[in-house]
Amino acid sequence: MKTTVLNPVQQHLLTMFAFDGSEERLKEVKEVLTQYFSQKLDKCLDQLWDSGALNQEKLDELRTKHLRTELQK
């Protein structure tokens, strides 16, 4: 059986939840993480827009692309 090594973030979350693993705490952590990564994404997209790597033309092109791949059986 292969062992899984936890990264420092996973270890910290496990330690934190050892003290209070309630559903309410889980909801709060999910909200904080969602907000955090949403802000990082917004900042990255703003940088792409400002640099010209992303613009309205490219967004329009993406809107019409079929990006899903079929699952292999």
PDB file of C-alpha atoms in Angstrom:
ATOM      1  CA  MET A   1       0.000   0.000   0.000  1.00  0.00           C
ATOM      2  CA  LYS A   2       1.352   3.379  -1.012  1.00  0.00           C
ATOM      3  CA  THR A   3       1.582   6.016   1.721  1.00  0.00           C
ATOM      4  CA  THR A   4       0.446   9.553   1.109  1.00  0.00           C
ATOM      5  CA  VAL A   5       2.644  12.391   2.257  1.00  0.00           C
ATOM      6  CA  LEU A   6       0.723  15.468   3.347  1.00  0.00           C
ATOM      7  CA  ASN A   7       2.006  18.859   2.317  1.00  0.00           C
ATOM      8  CA  PRO A   8       2.446  21.611   4.940  1.00  0.00           C
ATOM      9  CA  VAL A   9      -0.952  23.188   4.140  1.00  0.00           C
ATOM     10  CA  GLN A  10      -2.743  19.866   4.627  1.00  0.00           C
ATOM     11  CA  GLN A  11      -0.863  19.244   7.866  1.00  0.00           C
ATOM     12  CA  HIS A  12      -1.783  22.669   9.196  1.00  0.00           C
ATOM     13  CA  LEU A  13      -5.472  22.211   8.346  1.00  0.00           C
ATOM     14  CA  LEU A  14      -5.523  18.836  10.087  1.00  0.00           C
ATOM     15  CA  THR A  15      -3.932  20.364  13.178  1.00  0.00           C
ATOM     16  CA  MET A  16      -6.410  23.237  13.137  1.00  0.00           C
ATOM     17  CA  PHE A  17      -9.409  20.925  12.789  1.00  0.00           C
ATOM     18  CA  ALA A  18      -8.165  18.745  15.638  1.00  0.00           C
ATOM     19  CA  PHE A  19      -9.276  21.545  17.966  1.00  0.00           C
ATOM     20  CA  ASP A  20     -12.620  22.368  16.371  1.00  0.00           C
ATOM     21  CA  GLY A  21     -13.843  20.136  13.575  1.00  0.00           C
ATOM     22  CA  SER A  22     -17.433  21.358  13.616  1.00  0.00           C
ATOM     23  CA  GLU A  23     -19.525  21.825  10.484  1.00  0.00           C
ATOM     24  CA  GLU A  24     -19.688  25.540  11.250  1.00  0.00           C
ATOM     25  CA  ARG A  25     -15.885  25.802  11.312  1.00  0.00           C
ATOM     26  CA  LEU A  26     -15.691  23.855   8.038  1.00  0.00           C
ATOM     27  CA  LYS A  27     -18.128  26.284   6.423  1.00  0.00           C
ATOM     28  CA  GLU A  28     -16.078  29.271   7.628  1.00  0.00           C
ATOM     29  CA  VAL A  29     -12.824  27.795   6.322  1.00  0.00           C
ATOM     30  CA  LYS A  30     -14.416  27.030   2.943  1.00  0.00           C
ATOM     31  CA  GLU A  31     -15.660  30.623   2.702  1.00  0.00           C
ATOM     32  CA  VAL A  32     -12.253  32.057   3.597  1.00  0.00           C
ATOM     33  CA  LEU A  33     -10.440  29.805   1.116  1.00  0.00           C
ATOM     34  CA  THR A  34     -12.947  30.579  -1.625  1.00  0.00           C
ATOM     35  CA  GLN A  35     -12.525  34.306  -1.038  1.00  0.00           C
ATOM     36  CA  TYR A  36      -8.730  34.006  -0.955  1.00  0.00           C
ATOM     37  CA  PHE A  37      -8.444  32.076  -4.219  1.00  0.00           C
ATOM     38  CA  SER A  38     -11.066  34.257  -5.887  1.00  0.00           C
ATOM     39  CA  GLN A  39      -8.992  37.346  -5.093  1.00  0.00           C
ATOM     40  CA  LYS A  40      -5.834  35.650  -6.428  1.00  0.00           C
ATOM     41  CA  LEU A  41      -7.649  34.729  -9.634  1.00  0.00           C
ATOM     42  CA  ASP A  42      -8.991  38.267 -10.063  1.00  0.00           C
ATOM     43  CA  LYS A  43      -5.485  39.689  -9.614  1.00  0.00           C
ATOM     44  CA  CYS A  44      -4.044  37.251 -12.162  1.00  0.00           C
ATOM     45  CA  LEU A  45      -6.788  38.028 -14.681  1.00  0.00           C
ATOM     46  CA  ASP A  46      -6.268  41.761 -14.177  1.00  0.00           C
ATOM     47  CA  GLN A  47      -2.557  41.317 -14.914  1.00  0.00           C
ATOM     48  CA  LEU A  48      -3.334  39.321 -18.070  1.00  0.00           C
ATOM     49  CA  TRP A  49      -5.792  42.009 -19.184  1.00  0.00           C
ATOM     50  CA  ASP A  50      -3.363  44.860 -18.466  1.00  0.00           C
ATOM     51  CA  SER A  51      -0.562  43.094 -20.358  1.00  0.00           C
ATOM     52  CA  GLY A  52      -2.799  42.489 -23.372  1.00  0.00           C
ATOM     53  CA  ALA A  53      -2.546  38.698 -23.098  1.00  0.00           C
ATOM     54  CA  LEU A  54      -6.294  38.670 -22.455  1.00  0.00           C
ATOM     55  CA  ASN A  55      -8.801  40.935 -24.153  1.00  0.00           C
ATOM     56  CA  GLN A  56     -12.435  40.994 -25.222  1.00  0.00           C
ATOM     57  CA  GLU A  57     -11.677  39.341 -28.547  1.00  0.00           C
ATOM     58  CA  LYS A  58     -10.034  36.383 -26.808  1.00  0.00           C
ATOM     59  CA  LEU A  59     -12.907  36.114 -24.329  1.00  0.00           C
ATOM     60  CA  ASP A  60     -15.389  36.046 -27.218  1.00  0.00           C
ATOM     61  CA  GLU A  61     -13.330  33.324 -28.900  1.00  0.00           C
ATOM     62  CA  LEU A  62     -13.311  31.239 -25.721  1.00  0.00           C
ATOM     63  CA  ARG A  63     -17.072  31.589 -25.439  1.00  0.00           C
ATOM     64  CA  THR A  64     -17.552  29.665 -28.685  1.00  0.00           C
ATOM     65  CA  LYS A  65     -14.945  26.941 -28.085  1.00  0.00           C
ATOM     66  CA  HIS A  66     -15.909  23.455 -26.998  1.00  0.00           C
ATOM     67  CA  LEU A  67     -13.408  22.749 -24.205  1.00  0.00           C
ATOM     68  CA  ARG A  68     -14.853  19.567 -22.764  1.00  0.00           C
ATOM     69  CA  THR A  69     -13.197  16.320 -23.615  1.00  0.00           C
ATOM     70  CA  GLU A  70     -15.009  13.035 -23.868  1.00  0.00           C
ATOM     71  CA  LEU A  71     -14.322  10.464 -21.188  1.00  0.00           C
ATOM     72  CA  GLN A  72     -12.484   7.422 -22.366  1.00  0.00           C
ATOM     73  CA  LYS A  73     -14.140   4.106 -21.665  1.00  0.00           C
TER      74      LYS A  73
END
